[in-house]
CSV table of C-alpha atoms in Angstrom, one decimal:
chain,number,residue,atom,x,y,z
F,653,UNK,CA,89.4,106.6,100.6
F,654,UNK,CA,86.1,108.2,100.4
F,655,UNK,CA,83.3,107.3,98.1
F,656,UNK,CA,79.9,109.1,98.2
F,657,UNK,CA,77.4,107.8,96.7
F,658,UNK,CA,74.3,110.0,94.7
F,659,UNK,CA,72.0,106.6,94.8
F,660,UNK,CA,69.5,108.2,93.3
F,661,UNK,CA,71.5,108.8,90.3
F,662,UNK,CA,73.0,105.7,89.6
F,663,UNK,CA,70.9,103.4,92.0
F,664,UNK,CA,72.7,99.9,92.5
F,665,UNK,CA,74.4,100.1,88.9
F,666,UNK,CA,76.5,102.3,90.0
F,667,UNK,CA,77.6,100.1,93.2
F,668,UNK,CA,79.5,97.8,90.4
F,669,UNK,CA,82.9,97.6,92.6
F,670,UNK,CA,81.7,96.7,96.1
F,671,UNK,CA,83.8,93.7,96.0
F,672,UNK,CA,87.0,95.9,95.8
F,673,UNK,CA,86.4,98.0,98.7
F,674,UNK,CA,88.7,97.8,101.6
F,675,UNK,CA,88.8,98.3,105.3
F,676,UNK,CA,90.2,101.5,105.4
F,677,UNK,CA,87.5,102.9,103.2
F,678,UNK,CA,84.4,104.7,104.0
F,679,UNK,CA,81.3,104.2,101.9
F,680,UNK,CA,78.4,107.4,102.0
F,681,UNK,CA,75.4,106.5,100.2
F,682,UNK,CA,73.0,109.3,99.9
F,683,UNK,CA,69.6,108.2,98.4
F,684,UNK,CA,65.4,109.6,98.7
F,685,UNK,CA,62.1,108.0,99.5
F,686,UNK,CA,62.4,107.4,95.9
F,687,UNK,CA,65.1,105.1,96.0
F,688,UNK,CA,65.1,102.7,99.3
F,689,UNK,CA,66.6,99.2,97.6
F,690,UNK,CA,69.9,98.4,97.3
F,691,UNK,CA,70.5,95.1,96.0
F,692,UNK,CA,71.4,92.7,98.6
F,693,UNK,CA,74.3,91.6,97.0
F,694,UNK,CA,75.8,94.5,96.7
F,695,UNK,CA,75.3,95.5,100.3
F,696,UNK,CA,76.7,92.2,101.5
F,697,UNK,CA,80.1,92.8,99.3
F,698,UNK,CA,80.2,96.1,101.6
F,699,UNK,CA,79.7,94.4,104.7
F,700,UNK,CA,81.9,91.9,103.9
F,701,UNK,CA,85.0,94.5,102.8
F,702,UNK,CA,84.5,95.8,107.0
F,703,UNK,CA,85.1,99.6,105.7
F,704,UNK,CA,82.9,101.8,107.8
F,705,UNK,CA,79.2,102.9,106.3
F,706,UNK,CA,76.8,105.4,106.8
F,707,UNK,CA,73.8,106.1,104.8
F,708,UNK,CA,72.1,109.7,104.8
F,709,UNK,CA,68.6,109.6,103.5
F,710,UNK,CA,67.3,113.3,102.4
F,711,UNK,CA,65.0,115.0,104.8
F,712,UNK,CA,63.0,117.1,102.4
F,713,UNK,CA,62.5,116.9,98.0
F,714,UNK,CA,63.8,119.8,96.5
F,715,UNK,CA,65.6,119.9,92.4
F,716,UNK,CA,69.3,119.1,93.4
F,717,UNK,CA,68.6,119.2,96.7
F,718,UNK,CA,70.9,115.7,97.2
F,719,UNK,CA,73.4,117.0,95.5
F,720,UNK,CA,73.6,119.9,97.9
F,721,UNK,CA,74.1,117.0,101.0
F,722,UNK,CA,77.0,115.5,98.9
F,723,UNK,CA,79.0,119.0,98.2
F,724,UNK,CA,78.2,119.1,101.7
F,725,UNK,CA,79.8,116.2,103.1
F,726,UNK,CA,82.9,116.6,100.9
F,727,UNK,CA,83.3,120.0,102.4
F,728,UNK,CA,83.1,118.3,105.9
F,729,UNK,CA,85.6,115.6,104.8
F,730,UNK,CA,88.3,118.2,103.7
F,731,UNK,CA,87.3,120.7,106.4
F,732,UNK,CA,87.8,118.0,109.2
F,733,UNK,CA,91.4,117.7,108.5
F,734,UNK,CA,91.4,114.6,105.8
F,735,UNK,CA,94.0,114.7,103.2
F,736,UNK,CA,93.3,112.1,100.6
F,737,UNK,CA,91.2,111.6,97.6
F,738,UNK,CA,87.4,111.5,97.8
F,739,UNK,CA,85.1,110.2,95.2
F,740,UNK,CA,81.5,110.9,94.2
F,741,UNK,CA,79.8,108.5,92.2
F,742,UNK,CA,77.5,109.8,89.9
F,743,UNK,CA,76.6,110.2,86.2
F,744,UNK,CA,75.7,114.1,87.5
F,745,UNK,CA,78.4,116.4,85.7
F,746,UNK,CA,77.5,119.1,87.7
F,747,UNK,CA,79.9,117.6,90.2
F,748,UNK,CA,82.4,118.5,88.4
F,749,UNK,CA,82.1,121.9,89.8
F,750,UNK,CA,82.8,120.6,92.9
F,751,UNK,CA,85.9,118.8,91.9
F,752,UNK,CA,87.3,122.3,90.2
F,753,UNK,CA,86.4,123.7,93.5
F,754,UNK,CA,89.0,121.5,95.2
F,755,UNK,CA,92.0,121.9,92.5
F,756,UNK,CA,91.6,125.6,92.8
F,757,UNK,CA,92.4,125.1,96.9
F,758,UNK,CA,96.1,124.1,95.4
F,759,UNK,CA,96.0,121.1,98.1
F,760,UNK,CA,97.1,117.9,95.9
F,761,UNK,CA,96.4,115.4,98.5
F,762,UNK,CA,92.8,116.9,98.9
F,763,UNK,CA,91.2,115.5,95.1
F,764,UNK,CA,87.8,114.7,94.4
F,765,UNK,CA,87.1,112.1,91.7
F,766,UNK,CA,83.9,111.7,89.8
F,767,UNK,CA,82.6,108.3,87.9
F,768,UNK,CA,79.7,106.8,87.7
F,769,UNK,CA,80.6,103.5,89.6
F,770,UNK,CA,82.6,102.9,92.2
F,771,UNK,CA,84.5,100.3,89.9
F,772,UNK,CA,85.8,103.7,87.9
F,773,UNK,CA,86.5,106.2,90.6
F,774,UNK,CA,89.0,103.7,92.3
F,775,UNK,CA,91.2,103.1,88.4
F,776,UNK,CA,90.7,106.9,88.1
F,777,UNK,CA,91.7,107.8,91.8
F,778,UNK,CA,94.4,105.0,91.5
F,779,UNK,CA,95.3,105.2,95.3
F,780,UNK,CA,95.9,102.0,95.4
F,781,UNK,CA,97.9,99.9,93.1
F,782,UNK,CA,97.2,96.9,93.6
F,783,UNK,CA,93.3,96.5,93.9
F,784,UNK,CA,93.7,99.3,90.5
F,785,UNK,CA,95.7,97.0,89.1
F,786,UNK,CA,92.7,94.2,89.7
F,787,UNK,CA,90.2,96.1,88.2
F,788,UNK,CA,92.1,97.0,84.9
F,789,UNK,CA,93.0,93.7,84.4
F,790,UNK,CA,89.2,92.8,84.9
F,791,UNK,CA,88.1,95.2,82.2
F,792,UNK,CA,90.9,94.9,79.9
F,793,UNK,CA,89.4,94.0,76.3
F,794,UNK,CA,90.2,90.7,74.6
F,795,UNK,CA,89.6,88.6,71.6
F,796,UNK,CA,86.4,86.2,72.4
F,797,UNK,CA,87.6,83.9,70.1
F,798,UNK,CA,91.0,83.6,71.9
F,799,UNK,CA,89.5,83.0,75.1
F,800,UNK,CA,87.1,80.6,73.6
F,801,UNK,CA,89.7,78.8,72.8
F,802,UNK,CA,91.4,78.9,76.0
F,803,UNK,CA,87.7,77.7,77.5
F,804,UNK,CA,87.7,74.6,75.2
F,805,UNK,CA,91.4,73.5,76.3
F,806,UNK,CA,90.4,74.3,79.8
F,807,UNK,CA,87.1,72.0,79.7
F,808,UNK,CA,89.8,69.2,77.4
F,809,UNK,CA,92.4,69.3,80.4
F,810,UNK,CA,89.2,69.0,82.8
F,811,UNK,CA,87.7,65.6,81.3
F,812,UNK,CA,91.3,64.4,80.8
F,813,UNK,CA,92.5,65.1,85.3
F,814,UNK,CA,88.2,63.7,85.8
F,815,UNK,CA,89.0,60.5,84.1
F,816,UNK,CA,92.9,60.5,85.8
F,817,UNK,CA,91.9,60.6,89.3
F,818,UNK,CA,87.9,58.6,89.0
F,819,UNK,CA,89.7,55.4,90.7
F,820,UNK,CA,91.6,58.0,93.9
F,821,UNK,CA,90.2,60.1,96.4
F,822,UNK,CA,91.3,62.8,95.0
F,823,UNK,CA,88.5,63.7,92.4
F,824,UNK,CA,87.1,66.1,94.6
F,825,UNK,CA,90.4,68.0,94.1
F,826,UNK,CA,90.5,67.6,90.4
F,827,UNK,CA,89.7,71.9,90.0
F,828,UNK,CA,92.6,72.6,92.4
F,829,UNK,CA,95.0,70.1,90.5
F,830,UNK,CA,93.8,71.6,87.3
F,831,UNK,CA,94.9,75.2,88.7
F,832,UNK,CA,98.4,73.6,89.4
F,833,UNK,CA,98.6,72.4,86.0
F,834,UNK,CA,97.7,75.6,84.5
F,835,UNK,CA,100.5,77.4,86.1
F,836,UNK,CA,103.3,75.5,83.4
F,837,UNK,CA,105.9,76.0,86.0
F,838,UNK,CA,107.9,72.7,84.9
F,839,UNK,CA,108.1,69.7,87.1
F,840,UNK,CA,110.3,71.0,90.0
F,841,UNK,CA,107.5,74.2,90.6
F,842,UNK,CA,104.3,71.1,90.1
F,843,UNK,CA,106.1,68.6,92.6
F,844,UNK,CA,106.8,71.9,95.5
F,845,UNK,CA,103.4,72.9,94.6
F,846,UNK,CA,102.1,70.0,95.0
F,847,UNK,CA,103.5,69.6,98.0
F,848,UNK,CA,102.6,73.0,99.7
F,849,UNK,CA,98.9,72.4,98.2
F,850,UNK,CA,98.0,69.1,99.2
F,851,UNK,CA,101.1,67.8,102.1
F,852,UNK,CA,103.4,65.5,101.3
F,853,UNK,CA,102.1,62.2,101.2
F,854,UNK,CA,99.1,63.2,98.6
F,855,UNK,CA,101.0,66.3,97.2
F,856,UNK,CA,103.2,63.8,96.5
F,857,UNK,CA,100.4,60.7,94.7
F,858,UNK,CA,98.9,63.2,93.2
F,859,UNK,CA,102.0,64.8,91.4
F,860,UNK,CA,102.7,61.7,89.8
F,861,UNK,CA,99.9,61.3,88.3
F,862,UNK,CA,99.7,64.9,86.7
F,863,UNK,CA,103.4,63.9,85.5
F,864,UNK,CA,102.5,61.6,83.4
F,865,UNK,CA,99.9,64.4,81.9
F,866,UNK,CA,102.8,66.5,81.0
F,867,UNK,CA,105.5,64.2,80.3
């Protein structure tokens, strides 16, 4: 997928989603002498995803004039034979022309997506499941007290494994054990993924210990 980035519109706000960008992606960011900074961890998410990058810095000032490069490209995109969805992050509605532009050519494959993050052109473009399926579950609302809750039990059970494996040497994998616990799998699940987690001498120690925490 394409995303094409107005950085001078949304500057490194709008970059919120970096760390669901794959390799099969291409990332455009289009940004002025005005705006030069990314921040770094941003620009380390990208590198780290492997998709390809380009940058394209505007030559010359001019009202909308970095708009123009970005109808541009997505002509270019389209033109050059690639069927798929392209997004432009922005909070500029006067994209929207652009993605009319595209519906009228009657192409469905060809779509252009507008949101002002890459976070919300991927739920919106929804071209792949599974990483949309991440981020909605990331920004799906819940109650803070519920989760507060949750917090407290998950600091109880914390103190409780801490004080269960001081005298071993496995403290230094109480968080892991803790994240087997959490799982409430029953016994068979704990001792196999005990197990698989740890081999089968410790996976084995240290399930009988955490037995005894769920007995």
């Amino acid at each position: 997928m394409y995303f094409l980035i107005d950085f001078e519109n949304v500057l490194s706000e709008g970059m919120k989603g970096t760390q669901y960008l794959l390799e099969e992606d291409t990332v455009i960011i289009f940004f002025s002498q005005a705006c030069e900074q990314i921040q770094q961890g941003c620009f380390r998410q990208i590198a780290q995803s492997f998709c390809q990058l380009d940058i394209c810095k505007l030559k010359k000032t001019g009202k909308n004039a970095l708009d123009f490069y970005i109808a541009t490209k997505v002509g270019e995109i389209f033109g050059g034979g690639y069927s798929g969805k392209t997004a432009i992050v922005s909070k500029d509605q006067g994209f929207s022309a652009v993605k009319d532009y595209w519906r009228l050519k009657v192409q469905p494959k060809r779509e252009v997506v507008l949101g002002p993050t890459l976070e919300q052109c991927i739920v919106s473009a929804n071209e792949n499941r599974m990483r949309t399926s991440q981020i909605r579950e990331e920004l799906k609302p819940v109650k803070l007290e519920t989760e507060f809750a949750r917090y407290q039990e998950q600091r109880r059970m914390r103190e409780i494994l801490e004080k269960a494996f001081a005298d071993t040497g496995y403290k230094e994998q109480v968080g892991a054990i803790q994240h087997l616990l959490e799982k409430q799998s029953g016994k068979k699940i704990l001792y196999l993924d005990s197990v698989k987690t740890f081999g089968k001498r410790d996976g084995l120690e240290i399930y009988r210990r955490m037995k005894r925490l769920v007995s």
